[in-house]
Tab-separated table of C-alpha atoms in Angstrom:
chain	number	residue	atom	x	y	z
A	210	UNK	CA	0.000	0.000	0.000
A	211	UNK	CA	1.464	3.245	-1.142
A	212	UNK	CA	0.522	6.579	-2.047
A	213	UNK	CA	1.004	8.074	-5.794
A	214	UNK	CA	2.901	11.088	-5.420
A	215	UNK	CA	1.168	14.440	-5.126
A	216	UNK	CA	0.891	17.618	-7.246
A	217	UNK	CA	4.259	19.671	-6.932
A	218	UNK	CA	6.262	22.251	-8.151
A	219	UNK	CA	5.065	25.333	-10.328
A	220	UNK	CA	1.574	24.165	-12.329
A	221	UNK	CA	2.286	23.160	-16.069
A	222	UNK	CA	0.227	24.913	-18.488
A	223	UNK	CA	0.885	21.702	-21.077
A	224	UNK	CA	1.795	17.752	-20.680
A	225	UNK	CA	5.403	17.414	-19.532
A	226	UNK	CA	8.274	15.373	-20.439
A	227	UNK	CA	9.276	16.255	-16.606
A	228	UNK	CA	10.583	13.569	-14.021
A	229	UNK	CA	7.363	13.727	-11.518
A	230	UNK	CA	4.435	12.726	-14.423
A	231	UNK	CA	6.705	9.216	-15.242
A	232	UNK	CA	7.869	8.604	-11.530
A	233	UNK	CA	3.801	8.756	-11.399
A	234	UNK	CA	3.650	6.566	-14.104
A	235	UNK	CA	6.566	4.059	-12.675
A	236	UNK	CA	3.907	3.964	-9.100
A	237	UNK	CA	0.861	3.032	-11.500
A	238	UNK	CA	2.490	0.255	-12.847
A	239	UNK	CA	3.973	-0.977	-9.440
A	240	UNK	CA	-0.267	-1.626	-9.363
A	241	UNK	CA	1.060	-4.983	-11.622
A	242	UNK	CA	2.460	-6.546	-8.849
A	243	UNK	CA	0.149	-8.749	-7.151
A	244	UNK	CA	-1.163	-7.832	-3.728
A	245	UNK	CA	-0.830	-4.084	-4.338
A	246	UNK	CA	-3.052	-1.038	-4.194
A	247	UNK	CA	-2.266	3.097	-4.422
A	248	UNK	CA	-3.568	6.231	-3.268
A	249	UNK	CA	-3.666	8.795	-5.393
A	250	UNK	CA	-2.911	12.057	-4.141
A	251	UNK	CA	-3.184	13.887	-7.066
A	252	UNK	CA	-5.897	16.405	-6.070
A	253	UNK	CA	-3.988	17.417	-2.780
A	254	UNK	CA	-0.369	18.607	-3.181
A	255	UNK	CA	1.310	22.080	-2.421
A	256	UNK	CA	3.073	24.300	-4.459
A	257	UNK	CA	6.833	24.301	-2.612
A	258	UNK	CA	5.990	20.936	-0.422
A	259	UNK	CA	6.145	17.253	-1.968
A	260	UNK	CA	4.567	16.027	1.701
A	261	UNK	CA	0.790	17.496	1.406
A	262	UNK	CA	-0.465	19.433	4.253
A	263	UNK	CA	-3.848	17.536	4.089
A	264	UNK	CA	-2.499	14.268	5.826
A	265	UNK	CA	-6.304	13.347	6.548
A	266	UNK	CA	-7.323	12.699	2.974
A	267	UNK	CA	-4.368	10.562	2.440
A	268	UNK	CA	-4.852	8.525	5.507
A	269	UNK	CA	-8.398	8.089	4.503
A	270	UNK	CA	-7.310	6.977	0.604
A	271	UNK	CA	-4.619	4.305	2.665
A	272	UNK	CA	-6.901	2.836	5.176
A	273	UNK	CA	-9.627	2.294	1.905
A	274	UNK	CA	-6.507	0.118	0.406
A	275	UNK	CA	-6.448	-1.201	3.952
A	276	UNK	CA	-9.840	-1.847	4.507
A	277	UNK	CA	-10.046	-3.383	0.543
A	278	UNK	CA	-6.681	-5.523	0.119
A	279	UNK	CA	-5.827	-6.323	3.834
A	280	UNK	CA	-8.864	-7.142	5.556
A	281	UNK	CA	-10.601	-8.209	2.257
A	282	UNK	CA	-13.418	-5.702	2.788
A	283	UNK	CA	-14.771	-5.926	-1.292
A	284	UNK	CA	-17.392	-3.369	-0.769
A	285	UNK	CA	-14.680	-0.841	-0.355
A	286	UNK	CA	-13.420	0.918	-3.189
A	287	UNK	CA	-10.200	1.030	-2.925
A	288	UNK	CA	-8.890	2.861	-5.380
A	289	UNK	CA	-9.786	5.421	-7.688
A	290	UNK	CA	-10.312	5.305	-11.862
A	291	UNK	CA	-7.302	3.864	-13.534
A	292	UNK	CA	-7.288	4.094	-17.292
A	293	UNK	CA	-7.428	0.734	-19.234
A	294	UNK	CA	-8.037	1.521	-22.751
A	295	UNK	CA	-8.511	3.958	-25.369
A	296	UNK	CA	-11.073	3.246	-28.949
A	297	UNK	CA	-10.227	6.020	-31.671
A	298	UNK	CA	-13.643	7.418	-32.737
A	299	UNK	CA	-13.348	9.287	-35.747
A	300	UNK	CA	-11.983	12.628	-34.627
A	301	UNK	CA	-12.449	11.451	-30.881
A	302	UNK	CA	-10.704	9.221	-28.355
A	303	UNK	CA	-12.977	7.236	-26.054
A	304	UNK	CA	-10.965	6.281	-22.832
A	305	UNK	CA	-12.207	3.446	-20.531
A	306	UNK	CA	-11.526	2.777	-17.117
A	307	UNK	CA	-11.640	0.286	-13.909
A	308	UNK	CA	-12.668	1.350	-10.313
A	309	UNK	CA	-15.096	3.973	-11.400
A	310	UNK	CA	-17.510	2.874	-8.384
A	311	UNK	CA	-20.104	2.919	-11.851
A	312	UNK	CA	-19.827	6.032	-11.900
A	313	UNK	CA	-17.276	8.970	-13.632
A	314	UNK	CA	-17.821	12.583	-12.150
A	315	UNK	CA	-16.060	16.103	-13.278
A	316	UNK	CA	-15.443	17.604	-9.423
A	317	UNK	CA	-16.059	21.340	-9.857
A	318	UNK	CA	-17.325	21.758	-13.226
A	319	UNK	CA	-16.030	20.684	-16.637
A	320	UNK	CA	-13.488	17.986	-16.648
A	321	UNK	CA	-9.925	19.641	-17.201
A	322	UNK	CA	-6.056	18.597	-17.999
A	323	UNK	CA	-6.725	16.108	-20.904
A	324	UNK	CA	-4.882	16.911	-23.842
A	325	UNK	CA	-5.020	15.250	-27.035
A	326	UNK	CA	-2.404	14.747	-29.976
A	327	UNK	CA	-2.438	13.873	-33.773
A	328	UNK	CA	0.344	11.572	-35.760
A	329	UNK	CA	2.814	14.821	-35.325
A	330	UNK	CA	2.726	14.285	-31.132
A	331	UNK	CA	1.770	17.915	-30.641
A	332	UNK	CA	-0.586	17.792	-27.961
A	333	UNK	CA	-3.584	20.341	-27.657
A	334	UNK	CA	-6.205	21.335	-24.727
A	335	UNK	CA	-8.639	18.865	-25.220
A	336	UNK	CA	-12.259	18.973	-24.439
A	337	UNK	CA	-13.237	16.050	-22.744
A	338	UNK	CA	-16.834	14.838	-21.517
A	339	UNK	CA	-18.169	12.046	-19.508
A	340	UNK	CA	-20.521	9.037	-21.192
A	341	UNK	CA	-21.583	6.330	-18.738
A	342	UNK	CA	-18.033	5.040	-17.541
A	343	UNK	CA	-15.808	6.330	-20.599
A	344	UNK	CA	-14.543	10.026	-21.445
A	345	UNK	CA	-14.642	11.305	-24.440
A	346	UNK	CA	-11.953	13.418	-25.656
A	347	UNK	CA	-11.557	15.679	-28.590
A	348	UNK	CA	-10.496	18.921	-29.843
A	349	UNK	CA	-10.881	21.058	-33.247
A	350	UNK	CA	-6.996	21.258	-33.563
A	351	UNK	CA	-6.763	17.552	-33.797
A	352	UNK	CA	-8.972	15.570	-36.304
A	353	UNK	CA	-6.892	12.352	-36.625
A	354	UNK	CA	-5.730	11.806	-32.531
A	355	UNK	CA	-3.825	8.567	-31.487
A	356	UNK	CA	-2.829	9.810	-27.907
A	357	UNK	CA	-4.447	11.681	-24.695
A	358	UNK	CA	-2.898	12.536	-21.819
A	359	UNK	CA	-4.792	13.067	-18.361
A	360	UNK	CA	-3.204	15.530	-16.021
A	361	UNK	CA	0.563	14.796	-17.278
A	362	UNK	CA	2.202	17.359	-15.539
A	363	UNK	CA	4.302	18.214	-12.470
A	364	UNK	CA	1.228	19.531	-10.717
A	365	UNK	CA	-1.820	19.474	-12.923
A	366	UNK	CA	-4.072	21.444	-10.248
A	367	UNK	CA	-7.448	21.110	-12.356
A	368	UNK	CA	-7.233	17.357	-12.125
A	369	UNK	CA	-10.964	16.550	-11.496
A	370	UNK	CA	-11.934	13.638	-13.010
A	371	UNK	CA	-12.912	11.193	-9.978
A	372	UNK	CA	-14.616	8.127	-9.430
A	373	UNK	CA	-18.506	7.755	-7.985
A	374	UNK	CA	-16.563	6.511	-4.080
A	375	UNK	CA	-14.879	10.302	-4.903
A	376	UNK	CA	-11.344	8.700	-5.441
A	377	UNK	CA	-8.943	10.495	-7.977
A	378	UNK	CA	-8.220	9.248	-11.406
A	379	UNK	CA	-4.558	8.621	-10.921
A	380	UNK	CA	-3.035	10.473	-14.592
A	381	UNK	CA	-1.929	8.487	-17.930
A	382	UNK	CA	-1.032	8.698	-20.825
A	383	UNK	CA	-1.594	6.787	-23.866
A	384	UNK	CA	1.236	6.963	-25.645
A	385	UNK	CA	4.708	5.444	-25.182
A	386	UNK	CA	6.738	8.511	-26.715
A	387	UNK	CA	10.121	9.516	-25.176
A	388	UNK	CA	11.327	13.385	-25.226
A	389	UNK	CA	7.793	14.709	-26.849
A	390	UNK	CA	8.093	18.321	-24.951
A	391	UNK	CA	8.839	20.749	-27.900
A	392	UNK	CA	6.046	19.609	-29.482
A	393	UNK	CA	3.334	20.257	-26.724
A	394	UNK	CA	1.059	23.331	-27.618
A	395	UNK	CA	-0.892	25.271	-25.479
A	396	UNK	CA	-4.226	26.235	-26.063
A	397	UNK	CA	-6.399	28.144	-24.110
């Protein structure tokens, strides 16, 4: 039982080739090894402090893996949406997930820090909506996408997408690409 490390560091207008989205990524796929389980703590870091201030949510997220993996307590969710696959639609990306407690919400308004990216790996601000358990993710500047990213970033502090328990997505990608960070556009 662990806990995915938190937002940090100045906020990243863009997806990141920076160390703290992959060591992310590296604590997702720990999630292979059997007999696992993380807390995200995506949704409570500090600007200048890697050790978040709110110690009671992330208690909380670790006594759910407890509660879940431990003491085999199934009704507990344990964790929250993890992404596990991705359909292109046409001009749009459909992303799945597990642990959505059957249900995806967009905490505080329109879900935020997707970003999507054509053939050329230049990722733009994507708008992305909620259908049943999936999100669908698109954008005008993009009308052949192969990749999304979900609040790739040092500290992506508009990460809202969270499961119907209230858990955090934990942030993905969905492509493998090494060094993509000139290529990242901005769009407001």
């Amino acid at each position: 039982i662990y806990v995915q490390l938190a937002n940090f560091l100045k906020p990243d207008s863009v997806p990141s080739m920076d160390p703290w989205p992959e060591l992310r990524e590296a604590q997702l796929f720990t999630l292979t090894v059997p007999n696992t389980c993380m807390a995200s703590a995506i949704d409570l870091g500090e600007l200048y402090d890697i050790h978040p201030k709110n110690k009671y949510d992330v208690g909380k997220r670790l006594a759910y893996c407890a509660m879940n993996l431990a003491y085999k307590e199934s009704e507990v969710v344990a964790m929250g949406p993890l992404y596990k696959e991705m359909k292109i639609d046409g001009n749009q990306i459909v992303i799945s997930f597990v642990n959505t407690s059957n249900k995806l919400i967009a905490r505080g308004g329109p879900l935020e820090e997707f970003y999507i990216a054509g053939k050329d790996k230049k990722f733009y601000k994507a708008t992305a909506k909620i259908q049943k358990n999936t999100v669908v993710v698109f954008s005008d500047e993009v009308s052949q996408p192969v990749a999304v990213r979900y609040a790739w970033a040092n500290n992506p502090v508009k990460a809202n997408l969270y499961n119907g328990a209230g858990l955090p997505a934990s942030p993905f990608r969905t492509d493998s690409w090494k060094g993509v960070t000139e290529g990242v556009v901005k769009i407001d």
